[in-house]
Amino acid sequence: MSETTSLVHVSKYTEKEGKEIRGSSSTMTVRSIFDGEIIRTEFDKAGINSHFVHSIWKYVIENPNCEWEQIPSLPSAAYSLLRSKFKPLTSTLHSVTNSTDHVTTKLLINLQNGGFVETVIMRYDSRLGKYAGKPRPGGLRSTLCISSQVGCKMGCKFCATGTMGFKSNLSSGEIVEQLVHASRFSNIRNVVFMGMGEPLNNYAAVVEAVRIMTGLPFQLSSKRITVSTVGIIHAIKKLHNDLPGLNLAVSLHAPVQEVRCQIMPAARAFPLEKLMDALHEYQKNSQQKIFIEYIMLNGVNDEELHAHQLGKLLETFQVVINLIPFNPIGTLSEFRSSGEEKVSGFQKILRGTYNIRTTIRKEMGQDISGACGQLVVNLPDKRSVKNTSPVTDIEDLCRQ
Ligand code: SF4
């Protein structure tokens, strides 16, 4: 395995476009063509049939640098409307960083307001897994970890993004554009909202972005899209109605309110008891498993007592618990990773005593700060490379 991290700057492709956009659009006067509601409203107002929207999106996905005039067979009113109010892509790709074994690729994306977000492609080989006792069908596929905000106001103490504070919400178009950029590098089959930001704090844009991703021309299955939240109770209550079939992941990280508040200040606003009530309701309505994310922090939430508390809290749910080894975030971090033995002991209690399916996440992309809790806008560094072999992903978990 090579020790180098490959970094490709793509600013040539973006520079001119980026400056043009930044110079004129701090007020977002130029919208993304993937801001679905806005483009449809504008077409309606101009008397243009909105069924043209899908063919425009398809053309832009295949030709992200296109000029509007190149798109064939649109009504003439559509060309002038597109020219005056929309850009094929409002965001530009600033740089691409590959992990040493090319399993993980991080894209740094420059938004039209000058902000940056990161999106991470993780590649899997489904043939290495088993399904119903047989080698799984299919082959290479990719999961895209998407950002929904620039920074995040939830301030989780173990999370690099939390250290940035909140800067801005992404529009639905800016969220979808991450998929468009990533599709140039890999065939994306799964999307997880586990990048920068708390997706349910940007609810309307996330809902619209998911609807666009599951419709023409992307046609991703809603079963392959996962939204991860710290537990915004009022949003969880409406999520199933707005996006049926979606996977919900909850960043629980502690089995009792006191420890939760210690590591996730936002948990004070969302008491654990009320959160569990909302999850019961969600599961009753959706009849779907819920994914529980649990970061393992040495001496904080990783004792046997915590495993039993977690087991009791979740034993009446259909859940899959994903234990996440903590990624150190430099000198800022007051936390340490739990030892491997402690993590596997924790898993054994949840499996053996409570019969809860519990996995341990194998980290990908640590050398490029692309792993969970590490998404913060920075240039690639050269952290030590850990095992990044193909892993079980959320899709594998959903099938079982
Ligand atoms: S873990 Fe998620 S919700 Fe918490 S600060 Fe980080 S990005 Fe925000």
PDB file of N, CA and C in Angstrom, residues 10 31 49 53 55 93 114 117 161 176 218 236 242 248 251 285-286 291 309 344 359 370:
ATOM      1  N   VAL A  10      -8.679  20.553  -9.376  1.00  0.00           N
ATOM      2  CA  VAL A  10      -9.440  20.689 -10.610  1.00  0.00           C
ATOM      3  C   VAL A  10      -9.891  22.130 -10.793  1.00  0.00           C
ATOM      4  N   ARG A  31     -29.830  30.377  -9.705  1.00  0.00           N
ATOM      5  CA  ARG A  31     -30.219  29.174  -8.982  1.00  0.00           C
ATOM      6  C   ARG A  31     -29.675  27.933  -9.667  1.00  0.00           C
ATOM      7  N   ASN A  49     -44.134  23.672 -20.171  1.00  0.00           N
ATOM      8  CA  ASN A  49     -44.482  22.380 -19.571  1.00  0.00           C
ATOM      9  C   ASN A  49     -43.326  21.871 -18.699  1.00  0.00           C
ATOM     10  N   VAL A  53     -38.276  19.514 -17.489  1.00  0.00           N
ATOM     11  CA  VAL A  53     -37.265  19.591 -16.425  1.00  0.00           C
ATOM     12  C   VAL A  53     -36.423  18.315 -16.385  1.00  0.00           C
ATOM     13  N   SER A  55     -35.697  16.197 -18.764  1.00  0.00           N
ATOM     14  CA  SER A  55     -34.727  16.057 -19.865  1.00  0.00           C
ATOM     15  C   SER A  55     -33.576  17.055 -19.706  1.00  0.00           C
ATOM     16  N   LEU A  93     -16.149  21.955  -8.566  1.00  0.00           N
ATOM     17  CA  LEU A  93     -15.295  20.981  -7.901  1.00  0.00           C
ATOM     18  C   LEU A  93     -13.924  21.612  -7.687  1.00  0.00           C
ATOM     19  N   GLY A 114     -19.251  31.076  -1.935  1.00  0.00           N
ATOM     20  CA  GLY A 114     -17.866  31.057  -1.468  1.00  0.00           C
ATOM     21  C   GLY A 114     -17.587  29.984  -0.432  1.00  0.00           C
ATOM     22  N   VAL A 117     -18.097  22.613   0.887  1.00  0.00           N
ATOM     23  CA  VAL A 117     -18.551  21.388   1.559  1.00  0.00           C
ATOM     24  C   VAL A 117     -17.743  20.218   1.019  1.00  0.00           C
ATOM     25  N   THR A 161     -16.710  18.429  12.216  1.00  0.00           N
ATOM     26  CA  THR A 161     -17.611  19.417  11.619  1.00  0.00           C
ATOM     27  C   THR A 161     -18.200  20.325  12.694  1.00  0.00           C
ATOM     28  N   VAL A 176     -28.125  18.120  -4.374  1.00  0.00           N
ATOM     29  CA  VAL A 176     -28.151  17.200  -5.525  1.00  0.00           C
ATOM     30  C   VAL A 176     -26.878  17.352  -6.368  1.00  0.00           C
ATOM     31  N   PHE A 218     -32.421  10.350 -11.937  1.00  0.00           N
ATOM     32  CA  PHE A 218     -31.480   9.635 -11.060  1.00  0.00           C
ATOM     33  C   PHE A 218     -32.005   8.242 -10.714  1.00  0.00           C
ATOM     34  N   ILE A 236     -38.455  14.099  12.905  1.00  0.00           N
ATOM     35  CA  ILE A 236     -38.638  12.641  12.809  1.00  0.00           C
ATOM     36  C   ILE A 236     -40.131  12.321  12.708  1.00  0.00           C
ATOM     37  N   ASP A 242     -43.351  12.295   4.685  1.00  0.00           N
ATOM     38  CA  ASP A 242     -42.745  13.048   3.584  1.00  0.00           C
ATOM     39  C   ASP A 242     -41.860  12.167   2.707  1.00  0.00           C
ATOM     40  N   LEU A 248     -33.684   5.469   8.148  1.00  0.00           N
ATOM     41  CA  LEU A 248     -33.380   6.458   9.183  1.00  0.00           C
ATOM     42  C   LEU A 248     -32.250   5.922  10.058  1.00  0.00           C
ATOM     43  N   SER A 251     -28.050   9.067  15.426  1.00  0.00           N
ATOM     44  CA  SER A 251     -26.773   9.148  16.140  1.00  0.00           C
ATOM     45  C   SER A 251     -27.081   9.217  17.618  1.00  0.00           C
ATOM     46  N   ASN A 285     -45.164   3.338  12.229  1.00  0.00           N
ATOM     47  CA  ASN A 285     -45.692   3.817  10.951  1.00  0.00           C
ATOM     48  C   ASN A 285     -44.923   3.270   9.753  1.00  0.00           C
ATOM     49  N   SER A 286     -43.612   3.202   9.876  1.00  0.00           N
ATOM     50  CA  SER A 286     -42.797   2.845   8.697  1.00  0.00           C
ATOM     51  C   SER A 286     -42.567   1.343   8.585  1.00  0.00           C
ATOM     52  N   PHE A 291     -31.508   2.422  12.142  1.00  0.00           N
ATOM     53  CA  PHE A 291     -30.063   2.232  12.348  1.00  0.00           C
ATOM     54  C   PHE A 291     -29.599   3.141  13.483  1.00  0.00           C
ATOM     55  N   GLN A 309     -27.307  -0.754  29.421  1.00  0.00           N
ATOM     56  CA  GLN A 309     -28.306   0.332  29.333  1.00  0.00           C
ATOM     57  C   GLN A 309     -28.807   0.492  27.899  1.00  0.00           C
ATOM     58  N   SER A 344     -15.357  -4.986  21.079  1.00  0.00           N
ATOM     59  CA  SER A 344     -15.962  -6.293  20.790  1.00  0.00           C
ATOM     60  C   SER A 344     -16.712  -6.831  22.006  1.00  0.00           C
ATOM     61  N   THR A 359     -23.084  -4.244  14.612  1.00  0.00           N
ATOM     62  CA  THR A 359     -21.892  -4.330  13.759  1.00  0.00           C
ATOM     63  C   THR A 359     -20.852  -3.320  14.262  1.00  0.00           C
ATOM     64  N   GLY A 370     -11.779  11.621   5.639  1.00  0.00           N
ATOM     65  CA  GLY A 370     -13.090  11.407   5.036  1.00  0.00           C
ATOM     66  C   GLY A 370     -13.930  10.434   5.823  1.00  0.00           C
TER      67      GLY A 370
END
